[in-house]
Every structure is written in C-alpha cells, then in structure tokens.
Amino acid sequence: MSNTSKVHDDVLSRAVRSGGERGTAIVEVDHIAKTYGSGAKMHEAVRDVAFDARPGEFLCVVGPSGCGKTTLLRCLSGLMPPTSGEVRLHGRAITSPPPQMGLVFQEYNRSLFPWMSVRRNVEQPLRKRLGKADRRTAVDEALAAVGLTGHEEKYPWQLSGGMQQRVAIARAIAYRPEILLMDEPFASVDAQTRIELEDLVLEVCATYGITILFVTHDIDEAVYLADRIVVLSPPPCVVKEIVTIDLPRPRDQIATKALAEYSELRKHVFEQIVGRH
C-alpha cells in the first residue's frame, strides 16, 4: 500500500460517517422538515435533517448551493418553525429565539445600527440584562477579544467590512451565549480578512467555550474550523454524512492546511457534495 493510500484510509476511518459516539448534546435536531405553500405550489426545502451539537463543539454545515442551509439555520434559531420534527436546546423545544443563543449573519451591514457607535451596537442586547457598569465591562472585554479596542466611538459606516463583522461577533459574545449560530458570516469579505476572521472565531470558541454552529459553502473553511461537518444533500436536503475532523488543535492556516490529512478530508467532503467518488 502506498503512503498516500494509507493516509487516505487512516483519515477516513477516523471520519466516522455516523458522527461518532453521542456525547451530551446541547442542541438536538430531531428529524426536522420544512415546506412552504401547499398543493401544487408546495415547495419542500428541508426533507429530513437530524444531528446534534455538543458543548464546546465547532460544528459546520455544508452542502450544495440552494440546498436549504439558511432555512435550516432559521429553524434551529427559532426564527422559523419547522413543518415537522423538533429542535431542542437542553432537551426543551425551541419555538422562538432562546436567550442562550447568539446569531451572526452574512449581511453584517444590515445587522448593525448605522446611527449607533460601535460601543452602543455591542451594548444594545445587554440593556435589559446588566447594569451600566457591568455593561461597560462586558462591552470592553468583547471588543478586546475581537481586536477592536480603540474603535468604541466609531460608527459602522466608518469601518471596513471585516471590522463591521468583528463588531457583530463582539455583540454576540458580549451576550455570553451558550451556542452561537453563524450563517456564512465571512462570505462577503476579502480573502485576507476571511483568514483573520476564521482564526478569530476559533479563538473565541476556545476562550469562551461557546458551541458554534457554522453554516458555510466553503469546504476549505469547514475543514479548517470544524470538529465535525454535517454534509447536506441537494434539495430538498437530508443529512448525507457527518464527518469527524480529527485534526490537531490549535489550528494554523499554514501548518494545518499543509497536512496530508487536511487534503484528504477536504477531498472527501468535496466528493460528498458534488456526488463524485
């Protein structure tokens, strides 16, 4: 057997298709489906999706374009009810956005209030939870965590796209959620900024112990970030496979992507999405 074949077999034997042994789940997605309309106009977006997310885990969701990833995330967040099935947080059904959950979307320029300073944007969700002094401390810590100390009094329109997304991430972590849902959050920034934000969100996950569920269309990004990857089928989507990413941490943009195991996992996930072997 060649070295390349041996690496391939070793890597894929660890990438357990069933998702590996179940640990204590923080979120359980229990065979949810989502359809729109009725009769001849009915559109089936999500057919049957089941997986879990575990405490402190970085879970990525990938699939073909238009497969229903964003619809799935809206169901997970409680912004949209599934047609059937159930999403549970700590065993309780999610029927509206729960307080333990933070959200970061792709369109950061729409999620920030342009008339508010960076500080006020990050502070906004905390106003009913913390007193003034505690809010200030939480905001300062969150902005320091994303590298925005010194930009507190600027407005979103004065910042680059990458910096605006850092503000959105700071707002989410200042709230100290147990789980953070991120919908293609780096799709609208340039390549260099994307690399910086990928490493930032890994650091946030490690520092705060937040469970992250990250939807992306970028296979390289998913393999670099994830502990496990949920691979969705073409629409209407089902879970095609759950792949364990057994790469060493901390991850490094150069060293990790130079590993033979990284290349094999990337190739495998790509083949599952495009349907080639």
Coordinates of C-alpha atoms in Angstrom, one line a residue:
M1 CA 0.0 0.0 0.0
S2 CA 1.3 3.5 -0.9
N3 CA 1.8 6.1 1.7
T4 CA -0.9 8.2 0.1
S5 CA -3.4 5.3 0.2
K6 CA -2.5 4.6 3.9
V7 CA -3.1 8.3 4.8
H8 CA -6.4 8.2 2.9
D9 CA -7.6 5.1 4.8
D10 CA -6.4 6.3 8.2
V11 CA -8.1 9.7 7.8
L12 CA -11.4 8.3 6.5
S13 CA -11.5 5.6 9.2
R14 CA -11.5 8.4 11.8
A15 CA -14.0 10.5 9.9
V16 CA -17.0 8.4 11.2
R17 CA -19.9 8.7 8.9
S18 CA -22.4 8.3 11.6
G19 CA -21.0 11.3 13.5
G20 CA -19.2 9.2 16.1
E21 CA -20.4 8.4 19.7
R22 CA -23.1 10.6 21.0
G23 CA -22.0 12.8 23.9
T24 CA -24.2 15.1 26.0
A25 CA -25.9 17.3 23.3
I26 CA -26.6 20.9 23.9
V27 CA -28.7 21.1 20.8
E28 CA -30.7 18.2 19.2
V29 CA -32.1 18.5 15.7
D30 CA -34.7 15.7 15.6
H31 CA -35.7 14.9 12.0
I32 CA -36.9 18.3 11.0
A33 CA -38.5 19.1 7.7
K34 CA -39.7 22.4 6.2
T35 CA -42.1 23.1 3.4
Y36 CA -43.6 26.3 2.0
G37 CA -47.0 26.7 0.4
S38 CA -49.5 23.9 -0.3
G39 CA -50.9 21.8 -3.1
A40 CA -49.3 22.4 -6.5
K41 CA -47.4 25.4 -5.1
M42 CA -45.8 23.5 -2.2
H43 CA -42.0 23.8 -2.0
E44 CA -40.0 21.3 0.1
A45 CA -36.9 23.0 1.3
V46 CA -35.7 20.6 4.0
R47 CA -36.8 16.9 4.0
D48 CA -35.3 15.2 7.0
V49 CA -32.4 16.5 9.0
A50 CA -31.1 15.1 12.2
F51 CA -27.9 15.7 14.1
D52 CA -26.7 17.1 17.4
A53 CA -24.3 19.8 18.7
R54 CA -22.2 19.1 21.8
P55 CA -20.9 21.5 24.4
G56 CA -17.9 23.5 23.2
E57 CA -18.0 21.9 19.7
F58 CA -17.4 23.7 16.5
L59 CA -19.9 22.2 14.1
C60 CA -20.0 23.2 10.4
V61 CA -22.9 22.6 8.0
V62 CA -22.1 22.4 4.3
G63 CA -24.0 21.4 1.2
P64 CA -24.7 22.3 -2.5
S65 CA -25.8 25.8 -3.3
G66 CA -29.5 26.2 -2.6
C67 CA -29.8 23.0 -0.6
G68 CA -31.6 24.7 2.4
K69 CA -28.7 25.6 4.7
T70 CA -30.1 29.0 5.6
T71 CA -33.7 27.7 6.0
L72 CA -32.3 25.0 8.3
L73 CA -30.5 27.6 10.4
R74 CA -33.6 29.7 10.8
C75 CA -35.4 26.6 12.1
L76 CA -32.6 26.0 14.5
S77 CA -32.7 29.5 15.8
G78 CA -36.4 29.6 16.4
L79 CA -36.9 32.3 13.8
M80 CA -39.0 29.9 11.7
P81 CA -41.0 26.8 12.9
P82 CA -40.2 23.5 11.1
T83 CA -43.1 21.8 9.4
S84 CA -42.3 18.6 11.3
G85 CA -39.7 17.4 13.7
E86 CA -38.3 19.4 16.6
V87 CA -35.2 21.3 17.6
R88 CA -34.3 21.1 21.3
L89 CA -31.9 23.1 23.5
H90 CA -31.1 21.3 26.7
G91 CA -34.0 19.0 26.0
R92 CA -36.6 21.8 25.6
A93 CA -38.2 22.5 22.2
I94 CA -37.1 25.8 20.6
T95 CA -40.1 27.8 19.5
S96 CA -38.6 31.3 19.5
P97 CA -35.0 32.6 19.7
P98 CA -33.8 31.4 23.1
P99 CA -31.7 33.7 25.4
Q100 CA -28.8 31.3 25.4
M101 CA -28.3 31.6 21.7
G102 CA -26.5 34.3 19.7
L103 CA -26.7 34.9 15.9
V104 CA -24.3 36.3 13.4
F105 CA -25.4 36.7 9.8
Q106 CA -23.6 37.2 6.5
E107 CA -25.0 40.7 6.0
Y108 CA -23.2 42.4 8.8
N109 CA -24.1 45.9 7.4
R110 CA -27.8 45.1 8.0
S111 CA -27.4 43.7 11.4
L112 CA -25.6 46.8 12.8
F113 CA -27.4 50.0 13.6
P114 CA -25.6 52.7 11.5
W115 CA -26.7 55.5 13.8
M116 CA -25.1 53.9 16.8
S117 CA -21.5 53.8 17.8
V118 CA -19.6 50.6 18.0
R119 CA -20.0 50.6 21.8
R120 CA -23.7 51.2 21.6
N121 CA -24.2 48.4 19.0
V122 CA -22.4 45.9 21.2
E123 CA -24.2 47.1 24.3
Q124 CA -27.7 47.1 22.8
P125 CA -28.7 43.4 23.7
L126 CA -27.3 43.8 27.2
R127 CA -29.5 46.8 28.3
K128 CA -32.2 44.6 29.9
R129 CA -29.7 42.1 31.4
L130 CA -26.9 44.2 33.0
G131 CA -26.4 47.4 34.9
K132 CA -24.5 50.3 33.3
A133 CA -21.1 49.4 34.9
D134 CA -21.4 45.7 34.1
R135 CA -22.5 46.5 30.5
R136 CA -19.4 48.7 30.0
T137 CA -17.1 45.9 31.3
A138 CA -18.8 43.3 29.1
V139 CA -18.5 45.5 26.0
D140 CA -14.9 46.4 26.7
E141 CA -14.0 42.7 27.1
A142 CA -15.8 41.7 23.9
L143 CA -14.2 44.4 21.8
A144 CA -10.8 43.5 23.1
A145 CA -11.5 39.8 22.2
V146 CA -12.1 40.8 18.6
G147 CA -9.3 43.3 18.4
L148 CA -11.4 46.5 18.3
T149 CA -10.2 48.3 21.4
G150 CA -9.8 52.0 20.5
H151 CA -12.7 51.9 18.0
E152 CA -15.5 52.1 20.5
E153 CA -16.8 55.6 19.4
K154 CA -16.7 55.0 15.7
Y155 CA -19.8 54.2 13.6
P156 CA -20.2 51.1 11.5
W157 CA -20.0 53.1 8.3
Q158 CA -16.6 54.3 9.3
L159 CA -15.3 50.7 9.4
S160 CA -14.2 48.2 6.8
G161 CA -16.4 45.2 6.1
G162 CA -14.1 42.9 8.2
M163 CA -14.2 45.3 11.1
Q164 CA -18.0 45.5 10.9
Q165 CA -18.2 41.8 11.1
R166 CA -15.9 41.9 14.2
V167 CA -18.5 44.2 15.8
A168 CA -21.2 41.7 15.1
I169 CA -19.2 38.9 16.6
A170 CA -18.3 41.2 19.6
R171 CA -22.1 41.9 20.1
A172 CA -22.8 38.2 20.1
I173 CA -20.1 37.2 22.6
A174 CA -20.7 40.1 25.0
Y175 CA -24.1 38.4 25.5
R176 CA -22.2 35.3 26.6
P177 CA -24.4 32.8 24.7
E178 CA -24.0 29.0 25.2
I179 CA -24.4 28.5 21.4
L180 CA -23.6 30.8 18.5
L181 CA -25.2 30.3 15.1
M182 CA -23.3 31.8 12.2
D183 CA -24.8 31.9 8.7
E184 CA -21.9 32.2 6.1
P185 CA -20.5 35.1 8.2
F186 CA -17.4 35.6 6.1
A187 CA -18.8 35.2 2.6
S188 CA -18.8 39.0 2.0
V189 CA -15.3 39.9 2.9
D190 CA -12.0 39.6 1.0
A191 CA -9.7 36.5 1.3
Q192 CA -7.2 38.0 3.7
T193 CA -9.9 39.3 6.0
R194 CA -11.6 35.9 5.9
I195 CA -8.5 34.2 7.1
E196 CA -8.2 36.7 10.0
L197 CA -11.9 36.2 11.0
E198 CA -11.6 32.4 10.8
D199 CA -8.8 32.4 13.3
L200 CA -10.7 35.0 15.4
V201 CA -13.7 32.8 15.7
L202 CA -11.6 29.8 16.6
E203 CA -10.0 31.8 19.4
V204 CA -13.4 33.0 20.6
C205 CA -14.7 29.4 20.7
A206 CA -11.7 28.2 22.7
T207 CA -11.7 31.2 25.1
Y208 CA -15.3 31.3 25.9
G209 CA -16.2 27.6 25.5
I210 CA -19.1 28.6 23.2
T211 CA -20.7 25.9 21.0
I212 CA -20.6 27.2 17.4
L213 CA -22.9 26.0 14.6
F214 CA -21.4 27.5 11.4
V215 CA -23.1 27.4 8.0
T216 CA -20.7 27.8 5.1
H217 CA -20.5 27.0 1.4
D218 CA -16.7 26.9 1.6
I219 CA -15.3 23.4 2.1
D220 CA -11.7 24.6 3.0
E221 CA -13.2 26.8 5.7
A222 CA -15.3 24.0 7.1
V223 CA -12.5 21.5 7.3
Y224 CA -10.2 24.1 8.8
L225 CA -12.7 25.2 11.5
A226 CA -14.8 22.2 12.4
D227 CA -14.7 19.4 14.9
R228 CA -17.4 17.8 12.8
I229 CA -19.0 18.6 9.5
V230 CA -22.7 17.9 8.6
V231 CA -22.9 17.4 4.9
L232 CA -26.3 18.0 3.4
S233 CA -27.7 16.6 0.1
P234 CA -29.1 18.6 -2.8
P235 CA -32.5 20.0 -2.1
P236 CA -34.8 19.0 -0.5
C237 CA -31.9 18.3 1.9
V238 CA -31.3 15.4 4.2
V239 CA -28.1 14.7 6.1
K240 CA -25.9 12.8 3.7
E241 CA -23.0 12.3 6.1
I242 CA -21.4 13.6 9.3
V243 CA -17.7 13.7 9.1
T244 CA -15.4 13.9 12.1
I245 CA -12.4 16.3 11.6
D246 CA -9.7 14.8 13.6
L247 CA -7.0 17.4 13.0
P248 CA -4.8 18.8 15.8
R249 CA -5.7 22.0 17.6
P250 CA -4.8 24.8 17.8
R251 CA -5.3 25.1 14.0
D252 CA -2.9 27.1 11.9
Q253 CA -3.6 28.5 8.4
I254 CA -0.3 27.2 7.0
A255 CA 0.6 24.2 9.1
T256 CA -2.9 22.7 9.3
K257 CA -3.6 23.1 5.6
A258 CA -0.2 21.5 4.7
L259 CA -1.2 18.3 6.4
A260 CA -2.0 15.3 4.2
E261 CA -5.0 14.6 6.5
Y262 CA -6.4 18.0 5.7
S263 CA -6.2 17.4 2.0
E264 CA -7.8 14.0 2.2
L265 CA -10.7 15.3 4.4
R266 CA -11.2 18.3 2.1
K267 CA -11.3 15.9 -0.9
H268 CA -13.7 13.6 0.8
V269 CA -16.2 16.3 1.8
F270 CA -16.0 17.8 -1.7
E271 CA -16.8 14.4 -3.3
Q272 CA -19.8 14.1 -1.0
I273 CA -21.2 17.5 -2.0
V274 CA -20.7 17.1 -5.8
G275 CA -21.6 13.4 -5.8
R276 CA -18.4 12.1 -7.2
H277 CA -16.1 9.3 -5.8

